[in-house]
PDB file of C-alpha atoms and ligand atoms in Angstrom:
ATOM      1  CA  UNK A   1      27.926   8.918  18.745  1.00 90.00           C
ATOM      2  CA  UNK A   2      26.883   5.640  17.065  1.00 98.00           C
ATOM      3  CA  UNK A   3      25.337   3.873  20.048  1.00 97.00           C
ATOM      4  CA  UNK A   4      23.122   0.996  18.882  1.00 94.00           C
ATOM      5  CA  UNK A   5      23.730   1.833  15.212  1.00 98.00           C
ATOM      6  CA  UNK A   6      24.325  -1.133  12.912  1.00 98.00           C
ATOM      7  CA  UNK A   7      27.462  -0.744  10.789  1.00 98.00           C
ATOM      8  CA  UNK A   8      28.954  -3.036   8.122  1.00 99.00           C
ATOM      9  CA  UNK A   9      32.506  -2.454   6.862  1.00 99.00           C
ATOM     10  CA  UNK A  10      33.486  -4.448   3.764  1.00 99.00           C
ATOM     11  CA  UNK A  11      37.227  -5.121   4.039  1.00 98.00           C
ATOM     12  CA  UNK A  12      37.869  -4.360   7.699  1.00 98.00           C
ATOM     13  CA  UNK A  13      40.632  -6.680   8.856  1.00 98.00           C
ATOM     14  CA  UNK A  14      43.653  -4.433   8.248  1.00 98.00           C
ATOM     15  CA  UNK A  15      44.758  -0.901   7.376  1.00 98.00           C
ATOM     16  CA  UNK A  16      42.172   1.821   6.796  1.00 99.00           C
ATOM     17  CA  UNK A  17      39.276  -0.633   7.195  1.00 98.00           C
ATOM     18  CA  UNK A  18      40.488  -1.786  10.607  1.00 98.00           C
ATOM     19  CA  UNK A  19      40.774   1.843  11.781  1.00 99.00           C
ATOM     20  CA  UNK A  20      37.181   2.404  10.627  1.00 99.00           C
ATOM     21  CA  UNK A  21      36.022  -0.701  12.521  1.00 98.00           C
ATOM     22  CA  UNK A  22      37.798   0.534  15.672  1.00 98.00           C
ATOM     23  CA  UNK A  23      36.335   4.014  15.355  1.00 98.00           C
ATOM     24  CA  UNK A  24      32.723   2.835  15.050  1.00 98.00           C
ATOM     25  CA  UNK A  25      33.158   0.223  17.791  1.00 98.00           C
ATOM     26  CA  UNK A  26      34.687   2.854  20.124  1.00 98.00           C
ATOM     27  CA  UNK A  27      31.709   5.098  19.387  1.00 98.00           C
ATOM     28  CA  UNK A  28      29.231   2.408  20.473  1.00 98.00           C
ATOM     29  CA  UNK A  29      28.101   0.862  17.168  1.00 98.00           C
ATOM     30  CA  UNK A  30      27.330  -2.784  16.528  1.00 98.00           C
ATOM     31  CA  UNK A  31      29.947  -3.480  13.876  1.00 98.00           C
ATOM     32  CA  UNK A  32      30.269  -6.355  11.424  1.00 98.00           C
ATOM     33  CA  UNK A  33      33.213  -6.407   9.035  1.00 98.00           C
ATOM     34  CA  UNK A  34      34.378  -8.651   6.226  1.00 98.00           C
ATOM     35  CA  UNK A  35      37.780  -9.977   5.262  1.00 98.00           C
ATOM     36  CA  UNK A  36      39.155 -12.200   2.522  1.00 98.00           C
ATOM     37  CA  UNK A  37      42.505 -13.705   3.515  1.00 97.00           C
ATOM     38  CA  UNK A  38      43.561 -12.296   6.903  1.00 98.00           C
ATOM     39  CA  UNK A  39      41.690 -14.628   9.248  1.00 98.00           C
ATOM     40  CA  UNK A  40      43.997 -14.147  12.251  1.00 98.00           C
ATOM     41  CA  UNK A  41      43.982 -10.354  11.987  1.00 98.00           C
ATOM     42  CA  UNK A  42      40.200 -10.382  11.570  1.00 98.00           C
ATOM     43  CA  UNK A  43      39.598 -12.604  14.600  1.00 98.00           C
ATOM     44  CA  UNK A  44      41.948 -10.575  16.744  1.00 98.00           C
ATOM     45  CA  UNK A  45      40.304  -7.272  15.742  1.00 98.00           C
ATOM     46  CA  UNK A  46      36.847  -8.735  16.375  1.00 98.00           C
ATOM     47  CA  UNK A  47      37.884  -9.897  19.855  1.00 98.00           C
ATOM     48  CA  UNK A  48      39.495  -6.536  20.708  1.00 98.00           C
ATOM     49  CA  UNK A  49      36.570  -4.430  19.539  1.00 98.00           C
ATOM     50  CA  UNK A  50      33.545  -6.647  20.223  1.00 98.00           C
ATOM     51  CA  UNK A  51      32.735  -6.620  16.514  1.00 98.00           C
ATOM     52  CA  UNK A  52      31.858  -9.549  14.260  1.00 98.00           C
ATOM     53  CA  UNK A  53      34.138 -10.790  11.468  1.00 98.00           C
ATOM     54  CA  UNK A  54      32.678 -12.551   8.411  1.00 98.00           C
ATOM     55  CA  UNK A  55      34.720 -14.064   5.588  1.00 98.00           C
ATOM     56  CA  UNK A  56      33.351 -12.626   2.319  1.00 98.00           C
ATOM     57  CA  UNK A  57      35.451 -12.137  -0.800  1.00 98.00           C
ATOM     58  CA  UNK A  58      34.448  -8.808  -2.336  1.00 98.00           C
ATOM     59  CA  UNK A  59      35.148 -10.320  -5.786  1.00 98.00           C
ATOM     60  CA  UNK A  60      32.169 -12.656  -5.237  1.00 98.00           C
ATOM     61  CA  UNK A  61      29.118 -10.567  -6.093  1.00 98.00           C
ATOM     62  CA  UNK A  62      26.512 -12.950  -4.711  1.00 98.00           C
ATOM     63  CA  UNK A  63      28.433 -13.408  -1.458  1.00 98.00           C
ATOM     64  CA  UNK A  64      28.702  -9.636  -1.031  1.00 98.00           C
ATOM     65  CA  UNK A  65      24.980  -9.194  -1.613  1.00 98.00           C
ATOM     66  CA  UNK A  66      24.160 -12.000   0.847  1.00 98.00           C
ATOM     67  CA  UNK A  67      26.433 -10.563   3.549  1.00 98.00           C
ATOM     68  CA  UNK A  68      24.923  -7.090   3.177  1.00 98.00           C
ATOM     69  CA  UNK A  69      21.401  -8.531   3.308  1.00 98.00           C
ATOM     70  CA  UNK A  70      22.110 -10.718   6.348  1.00 98.00           C
ATOM     71  CA  UNK A  71      23.832  -7.864   8.235  1.00 98.00           C
ATOM     72  CA  UNK A  72      20.948  -5.439   7.685  1.00 93.00           C
ATOM     73  CA  UNK A  73      19.055  -3.303   8.138  1.00 98.00           C
ATOM     74  CA  UNK A  74      22.217  -1.188   8.163  1.00 98.00           C
ATOM     75  CA  UNK A  75      22.444   2.355   9.471  1.00 98.00           C
ATOM     76  CA  UNK A  76      25.898   2.677   7.900  1.00 98.00           C
ATOM     77  CA  UNK A  77      27.614   0.775   5.075  1.00 99.00           C
ATOM     78  CA  UNK A  78      31.314   1.409   4.479  1.00 99.00           C
ATOM     79  CA  UNK A  79      32.913  -0.216   1.417  1.00 99.00           C
ATOM     80  CA  UNK A  80      36.662  -0.165   1.976  1.00 98.00           C
ATOM     81  CA  UNK A  81      37.935  -3.368   0.307  1.00 98.00           C
ATOM     82  CA  UNK A  82      40.099  -2.515  -2.667  1.00 98.00           C
ATOM     83  CA  UNK A  83      43.536  -3.022  -4.147  1.00 98.00           C
ATOM     84  CA  UNK A  84      45.885  -1.827  -6.872  1.00 98.00           C
ATOM     85  CA  UNK A  85      47.812  -3.640  -9.595  1.00 98.00           C
ATOM     86  CA  UNK A  86      51.066  -1.998 -10.706  1.00 97.00           C
ATOM     87  CA  UNK A  87      52.935  -2.484 -13.973  1.00 97.00           C
ATOM     88  CA  UNK A  88      52.928  -2.201 -17.727  1.00 98.00           C
ATOM     89  CA  UNK A  89      49.331  -2.633 -18.919  1.00 98.00           C
ATOM     90  CA  UNK A  90      50.621  -4.519 -21.972  1.00 98.00           C
ATOM     91  CA  UNK A  91      51.941  -7.254 -19.684  1.00 98.00           C
ATOM     92  CA  UNK A  92      49.040  -7.515 -17.247  1.00 97.00           C
ATOM     93  CA  UNK A  93      46.794 -10.569 -16.943  1.00 98.00           C
ATOM     94  CA  UNK A  94      43.273  -9.561 -18.052  1.00 98.00           C
ATOM     95  CA  UNK A  95      41.719 -11.898 -15.469  1.00 98.00           C
ATOM     96  CA  UNK A  96      43.573 -10.075 -12.690  1.00 98.00           C
ATOM     97  CA  UNK A  97      42.436  -6.731 -14.073  1.00 98.00           C
ATOM     98  CA  UNK A  98      38.835  -7.966 -14.156  1.00 98.00           C
ATOM     99  CA  UNK A  99      39.147  -9.134 -10.555  1.00 98.00           C
ATOM    100  CA  UNK A 100      40.282  -5.630  -9.609  1.00 98.00           C
ATOM    101  CA  UNK A 101      37.152  -4.208 -11.215  1.00 98.00           C
ATOM    102  CA  UNK A 102      35.001  -6.769  -9.374  1.00 98.00           C
ATOM    103  CA  UNK A 103      36.433  -5.777  -5.986  1.00 99.00           C
ATOM    104  CA  UNK A 104      36.924  -2.032  -6.528  1.00 99.00           C
ATOM    105  CA  UNK A 105      33.821  -1.244  -8.630  1.00 99.00           C
ATOM    106  CA  UNK A 106      31.260  -4.056  -8.790  1.00 99.00           C
ATOM    107  CA  UNK A 107      31.259  -4.731  -5.038  1.00 99.00           C
ATOM    108  CA  UNK A 108      30.681  -1.059  -4.088  1.00 99.00           C
ATOM    109  CA  UNK A 109      27.791  -0.868  -6.569  1.00 99.00           C
ATOM    110  CA  UNK A 110      26.024  -4.075  -5.551  1.00 99.00           C
ATOM    111  CA  UNK A 111      26.668  -3.584  -1.823  1.00 99.00           C
ATOM    112  CA  UNK A 112      25.309  -0.027  -1.917  1.00 99.00           C
ATOM    113  CA  UNK A 113      22.151  -1.031  -3.769  1.00 98.00           C
ATOM    114  CA  UNK A 114      21.536  -4.032  -1.537  1.00 98.00           C
ATOM    115  CA  UNK A 115      22.110  -1.983   1.631  1.00 98.00           C
ATOM    116  CA  UNK A 116      19.586   0.615   0.468  1.00 98.00           C
ATOM    117  CA  UNK A 117      16.811  -1.992   0.216  1.00 98.00           C
ATOM    118  CA  UNK A 118      16.538  -2.199   4.008  1.00 98.00           C
ATOM    119  CA  UNK A 119      18.282   1.003   5.097  1.00 98.00           C
ATOM    120  CA  UNK A 120      16.208   3.362   7.265  1.00 98.00           C
ATOM    121  CA  UNK A 121      15.895   7.101   6.702  1.00 98.00           C
ATOM    122  CA  UNK A 122      19.150   8.763   7.741  1.00 97.00           C
ATOM    123  CA  UNK A 123      21.203   5.844   6.428  1.00 98.00           C
ATOM    124  CA  UNK A 124      24.742   6.434   5.246  1.00 98.00           C
ATOM    125  CA  UNK A 125      26.774   4.779   2.478  1.00 99.00           C
ATOM    126  CA  UNK A 126      30.480   5.627   2.353  1.00 99.00           C
ATOM    127  CA  UNK A 127      32.906   4.176  -0.178  1.00 99.00           C
ATOM    128  CA  UNK A 128      36.690   4.481   0.049  1.00 99.00           C
ATOM    129  CA  UNK A 129      37.930   5.774  -3.300  1.00 99.00           C
ATOM    130  CA  UNK A 130      41.296   7.405  -3.872  1.00 98.00           C
ATOM    131  CA  UNK A 131      42.807  10.717  -4.890  1.00 98.00           C
ATOM    132  CA  UNK A 132      43.924   8.668  -7.918  1.00 98.00           C
ATOM    133  CA  UNK A 133      40.306   9.000  -9.062  1.00 98.00           C
ATOM    134  CA  UNK A 134      41.204  12.665  -9.659  1.00 98.00           C
ATOM    135  CA  UNK A 135      44.924  12.563 -10.379  1.00 98.00           C
ATOM    136  CA  UNK A 136      47.172   9.748 -11.681  1.00 97.00           C
ATOM    137  CA  UNK A 137      50.690  11.160 -11.807  1.00 96.00           C
ATOM    138  CA  UNK A 138      52.605   7.908 -12.498  1.00 96.00           C
ATOM    139  CA  UNK A 139      52.384   5.164 -15.171  1.00 97.00           C
ATOM    140  CA  UNK A 140      51.332   1.582 -14.499  1.00 97.00           C
ATOM    141  CA  UNK A 141      48.167   2.198 -12.476  1.00 97.00           C
ATOM    142  CA  UNK A 142      45.474   2.926 -15.057  1.00 98.00           C
ATOM    143  CA  UNK A 143      43.207   0.086 -13.905  1.00 98.00           C
ATOM    144  CA  UNK A 144      43.299   1.416 -10.334  1.00 98.00           C
ATOM    145  CA  UNK A 145      42.668   5.015 -11.434  1.00 98.00           C
ATOM    146  CA  UNK A 146      39.773   3.864 -13.622  1.00 98.00           C
ATOM    147  CA  UNK A 147      38.244   1.915 -10.741  1.00 99.00           C
ATOM    148  CA  UNK A 148      38.461   4.831  -8.311  1.00 98.00           C
ATOM    149  CA  UNK A 149      37.071   7.412 -10.756  1.00 98.00           C
ATOM    150  CA  UNK A 150      34.159   5.052 -11.447  1.00 99.00           C
ATOM    151  CA  UNK A 151      33.137   5.488  -7.799  1.00 99.00           C
ATOM    152  CA  UNK A 152      32.545   9.183  -8.446  1.00 98.00           C
ATOM    153  CA  UNK A 153      29.774   8.288 -10.898  1.00 98.00           C
ATOM    154  CA  UNK A 154      28.416   5.767  -8.399  1.00 98.00           C
ATOM    155  CA  UNK A 155      28.036   8.448  -5.723  1.00 98.00           C
ATOM    156  CA  UNK A 156      26.571  11.053  -8.065  1.00 98.00           C
ATOM    157  CA  UNK A 157      24.023   8.598  -9.436  1.00 98.00           C
ATOM    158  CA  UNK A 158      22.919   6.790  -6.279  1.00 98.00           C
ATOM    159  CA  UNK A 159      22.654  10.104  -4.402  1.00 98.00           C
ATOM    160  CA  UNK A 160      19.767  10.869  -6.776  1.00 98.00           C
ATOM    161  CA  UNK A 161      18.167   7.457  -6.254  1.00 98.00           C
ATOM    162  CA  UNK A 162      18.342   7.354  -2.469  1.00 98.00           C
ATOM    163  CA  UNK A 163      18.306  11.055  -1.504  1.00 98.00           C
ATOM    164  CA  UNK A 164      14.501  11.209  -1.381  1.00 98.00           C
ATOM    165  CA  UNK A 165      14.664   8.543   1.359  1.00 98.00           C
ATOM    166  CA  UNK A 166      17.175  10.567   3.416  1.00 98.00           C
ATOM    167  CA  UNK A 167      20.041   8.194   2.572  1.00 98.00           C
ATOM    168  CA  UNK A 168      23.385   9.745   1.643  1.00 98.00           C
ATOM    169  CA  UNK A 169      26.275   8.280  -0.367  1.00 98.00           C
ATOM    170  CA  UNK A 170      29.756   9.762  -0.365  1.00 99.00           C
ATOM    171  CA  UNK A 171      33.258   8.852  -1.520  1.00 99.00           C
ATOM    172  CA  UNK A 172      36.294   9.364   0.726  1.00 99.00           C
ATOM    173  CA  UNK A 173      39.422   9.845  -1.410  1.00 99.00           C
ATOM    174  CA  UNK A 174      42.632   9.282   0.548  1.00 98.00           C
ATOM    175  CA  UNK A 175      46.110  10.128  -0.624  1.00 98.00           C
ATOM    176  CA  UNK A 176      49.034   8.039   0.624  1.00 98.00           C
ATOM    177  CA  UNK A 177      48.050   6.368   3.907  1.00 98.00           C
ATOM    178  CA  UNK A 178      50.425   4.256   5.991  1.00 98.00           C
ATOM    179  CA  UNK A 179      49.142   0.667   5.619  1.00 98.00           C
ATOM    180  CA  UNK A 180      50.467  -2.705   4.443  1.00 97.00           C
ATOM    181  CA  UNK A 181      49.429  -1.682   0.901  1.00 97.00           C
ATOM    182  CA  UNK A 182      51.381   1.591   1.049  1.00 97.00           C
ATOM    183  CA  UNK A 183      53.889   1.616   3.908  1.00 97.00           C
ATOM    184  CA  UNK A 184      55.238   5.008   4.988  1.00 97.00           C
ATOM    185  CA  UNK A 185      58.794   3.718   4.536  1.00 96.00           C
ATOM    186  CA  UNK A 186      58.118   2.003   1.184  1.00 94.00           C
ATOM    187  CA  UNK A 187      60.083   2.534  -2.053  1.00 93.00           C
ATOM    188  CA  UNK A 188      57.566   5.079  -3.456  1.00 92.00           C
ATOM    189  CA  UNK A 189      57.760   7.308  -0.374  1.00 97.00           C
ATOM    190  CA  UNK A 190      59.907  10.165  -1.732  1.00 97.00           C
ATOM    191  CA  UNK A 191      58.142  10.269  -5.100  1.00 96.00           C
ATOM    192  CA  UNK A 192      54.699  10.423  -3.454  1.00 97.00           C
ATOM    193  CA  UNK A 193      55.768  13.037  -0.932  1.00 98.00           C
ATOM    194  CA  UNK A 194      57.159  15.188  -3.763  1.00 97.00           C
ATOM    195  CA  UNK A 195      53.570  15.698  -4.981  1.00 97.00           C
ATOM    196  CA  UNK A 196      52.291  16.738  -1.542  1.00 98.00           C
ATOM    197  CA  UNK A 197      52.061  19.913   0.554  1.00 98.00           C
ATOM    198  CA  UNK A 198      52.112  17.923   3.810  1.00 98.00           C
ATOM    199  CA  UNK A 199      55.016  15.575   3.174  1.00 98.00           C
ATOM    200  CA  UNK A 200      54.055  12.522   5.131  1.00 98.00           C
ATOM    201  CA  UNK A 201      51.764   9.532   4.819  1.00 98.00           C
ATOM    202  CA  UNK A 202      48.375   9.972   6.438  1.00 98.00           C
ATOM    203  CA  UNK A 203      47.249   7.719   9.259  1.00 98.00           C
ATOM    204  CA  UNK A 204      44.375   5.241   8.896  1.00 98.00           C
ATOM    205  CA  UNK A 205      42.770   6.926  11.927  1.00 98.00           C
ATOM    206  CA  UNK A 206      42.663  10.241  10.042  1.00 98.00           C
ATOM    207  CA  UNK A 207      40.632   8.601   7.272  1.00 99.00           C
ATOM    208  CA  UNK A 208      38.399   6.920   9.879  1.00 99.00           C
ATOM    209  CA  UNK A 209      37.694  10.354  11.375  1.00 98.00           C
ATOM    210  CA  UNK A 210      36.405  11.647   8.043  1.00 98.00           C
ATOM    211  CA  UNK A 211      34.274   8.516   7.599  1.00 99.00           C
ATOM    212  CA  UNK A 212      32.805   8.960  11.085  1.00 98.00           C
ATOM    213  CA  UNK A 213      31.877  12.578  10.339  1.00 98.00           C
ATOM    214  CA  UNK A 214      30.173  11.581   7.081  1.00 98.00           C
ATOM    215  CA  UNK A 215      28.285   8.848   8.959  1.00 98.00           C
ATOM    216  CA  UNK A 216      27.205  11.185  11.747  1.00 97.00           C
ATOM    217  CA  UNK A 217      24.287  13.541  12.278  1.00 96.00           C
ATOM    218  CA  UNK A 218      26.121  16.693  11.108  1.00 97.00           C
ATOM    219  CA  UNK A 219      26.507  15.326   7.556  1.00 98.00           C
ATOM    220  CA  UNK A 220      22.860  14.784   6.620  1.00 97.00           C
ATOM    221  CA  UNK A 221      23.040  17.399   3.830  1.00 98.00           C
ATOM    222  CA  UNK A 222      26.249  15.951   2.325  1.00 98.00           C
ATOM    223  CA  UNK A 223      25.701  13.509  -0.535  1.00 98.00           C
ATOM    224  CA  UNK A 224      26.861  12.620  -4.031  1.00 98.00           C
ATOM    225  CA  UNK A 225      30.234  14.166  -3.192  1.00 98.00           C
ATOM    226  CA  UNK A 226      33.950  13.318  -3.085  1.00 98.00           C
ATOM    227  CA  UNK A 227      35.917  14.077   0.097  1.00 98.00           C
ATOM    228  CA  UNK A 228      39.653  14.162  -0.416  1.00 98.00           C
ATOM    229  CA  UNK A 229      42.105  13.628   2.456  1.00 98.00           C
ATOM    230  CA  UNK A 230      45.527  13.645   0.846  1.00 98.00           C
ATOM    231  CA  UNK A 231      47.980  16.267   2.137  1.00 98.00           C
ATOM    232  CA  UNK A 232      47.298  18.084  -1.185  1.00 98.00           C
ATOM    233  CA  UNK A 233      48.596  15.178  -3.327  1.00 98.00           C
ATOM    234  CA  UNK A 234      45.867  16.030  -5.840  1.00 97.00           C
ATOM    235  CA  UNK A 235      45.959  19.814  -5.520  1.00 96.00           C
TER     236      UNK A 235
HETATM  237  P1  NDP B   1      45.326  -2.933   2.848  1.00 71.04           P
HETATM  238  O1  NDP B   1      45.820  -3.810   1.754  1.00 71.04           O
HETATM  239  O2  NDP B   1      46.263  -2.528   3.924  1.00 71.04           O
HETATM  240  O3  NDP B   1      44.004  -3.581   3.501  1.00 71.04           O
HETATM  241  C1  NDP B   1      42.967  -3.960   2.653  1.00 71.04           C
HETATM  242  C2  NDP B   1      41.790  -4.445   3.452  1.00 71.04           C
HETATM  243  O4  NDP B   1      40.751  -4.771   2.524  1.00 71.04           O
HETATM  244  C3  NDP B   1      42.099  -5.679   4.239  1.00 71.04           C
HETATM  245  O5  NDP B   1      41.317  -5.704   5.406  1.00 71.04           O
HETATM  246  C4  NDP B   1      41.675  -6.780   3.265  1.00 71.04           C
HETATM  247  O6  NDP B   1      41.273  -7.971   3.906  1.00 71.04           O
HETATM  248  C5  NDP B   1      40.475  -6.151   2.613  1.00 71.04           C
HETATM  249  N1  NDP B   1      40.266  -6.728   1.299  1.00 71.04           N
HETATM  250  C6  NDP B   1      41.070  -6.625   0.209  1.00 71.04           C
HETATM  251  N2  NDP B   1      40.570  -7.358  -0.806  1.00 71.04           N
HETATM  252  C7  NDP B   1      39.424  -7.919  -0.325  1.00 71.04           C
HETATM  253  C8  NDP B   1      38.459  -8.784  -0.880  1.00 71.04           C
HETATM  254  N3  NDP B   1      38.567  -9.261  -2.133  1.00 71.04           N
HETATM  255  N4  NDP B   1      37.408  -9.158  -0.111  1.00 71.04           N
HETATM  256  C9  NDP B   1      37.287  -8.711   1.162  1.00 71.04           C
HETATM  257  N5  NDP B   1      38.181  -7.906   1.743  1.00 71.04           N
HETATM  258  C10 NDP B   1      39.236  -7.520   1.010  1.00 71.04           C
HETATM  259  O7  NDP B   1      44.748  -1.631   2.103  1.00 71.04           O
HETATM  260  P2  NDP B   1      44.519  -0.143   2.621  1.00 71.04           P
HETATM  261  O8  NDP B   1      44.011  -0.139   4.001  1.00 71.04           O
HETATM  262  O9  NDP B   1      45.716   0.648   2.280  1.00 71.04           O
HETATM  263  O10 NDP B   1      43.383   0.328   1.602  1.00 71.04           O
HETATM  264  C11 NDP B   1      42.000   0.284   1.922  1.00 71.04           C
HETATM  265  C12 NDP B   1      41.227   1.049   0.861  1.00 71.04           C
HETATM  266  O11 NDP B   1      41.731   2.376   0.774  1.00 71.04           O
HETATM  267  C13 NDP B   1      41.327   0.471  -0.546  1.00 71.04           C
HETATM  268  O12 NDP B   1      40.101   0.613  -1.210  1.00 71.04           O
HETATM  269  C14 NDP B   1      42.392   1.328  -1.195  1.00 71.04           C
HETATM  270  O13 NDP B   1      42.264   1.363  -2.597  1.00 71.04           O
HETATM  271  C15 NDP B   1      42.086   2.675  -0.551  1.00 71.04           C
HETATM  272  N6  NDP B   1      43.197   3.601  -0.584  1.00 71.04           N
HETATM  273  C16 NDP B   1      44.359   3.351   0.098  1.00 71.04           C
HETATM  274  C17 NDP B   1      45.392   4.260   0.054  1.00 71.04           C
HETATM  275  C18 NDP B   1      46.694   4.046   0.749  1.00 71.04           C
HETATM  276  O14 NDP B   1      47.641   4.811   0.484  1.00 71.04           O
HETATM  277  N7  NDP B   1      46.824   3.076   1.665  1.00 71.04           N
HETATM  278  C19 NDP B   1      45.285   5.507  -0.713  1.00 71.04           C
HETATM  279  C20 NDP B   1      44.013   5.682  -1.372  1.00 71.04           C
HETATM  280  C21 NDP B   1      43.021   4.752  -1.289  1.00 71.04           C
HETATM  281  P3  NDP B   1      42.196  -9.316   3.891  1.00 71.04           P
HETATM  282  O15 NDP B   1      43.514  -8.950   4.453  1.00 71.04           O
HETATM  283  O16 NDP B   1      41.439 -10.261   4.737  1.00 71.04           O
HETATM  284  O17 NDP B   1      42.276  -9.748   2.480  1.00 71.04           O
END
């Protein structure tokens, strides 16, 4: 479906991002992805999928902008890099909180704008948010919830800016997905499943399927919207 399309995935070495890289590569795209720390995983994924791995820390705004520019013109940009900090906000290091905002909010903004400079008509921007942008049922994760709800404003606003050029921007909002960041057998498992109608973690491939649909030809009228895939965690 994506033969000869140029795709960049920010944060593609592991978890949901790696499933997205695999999905686009399987569907014939020319895929570049970034990573920060997981060099071995990135090189192995690149070799398996015929994609290209580039080390770019999403906390480094100028590096993100340069990588997007050098990888373009992009048919599809996926911003997946992101992380959570848990704990009492009164005890948290403000520098760490600011780094979270750089990765989870600033990088999606600057990457999306930079991608749109060269993006052709029909281009697609997809950012991985979280159901926690809609619902935050536990304490200790306000910075993460803030960062993921900020992406909703990003999509609503940039949809207006880029829509006239036929470029869409959408947010995919997963619930619990089985990755290193949120393992299916982790200590939060039973609490998270208690909020859900489908009481299991989702699979990274399920999120990649939604991303592929949003990036494909059937989704040209879908923009400025949030797409939740969460087993009804947020319902
Ligand atoms: P993982 O921690 O399993 O993987 C994160 C990926 O992002 C890795 O490839 C990592 O690369 C990359 N990454 C992280 N920080 C940076 C950075 N500063 N610069 C470049 N790359 C970076 O996370 P998940 O796969 O679970 O999560 C992916 C996205 O999905 C995140 O945005 C997360 O908030 C969101 N999400 C996840 C949910 C879940 O339950 N798993 C639920 C809802 C949303 P490297 O290893 O090289 O650092």
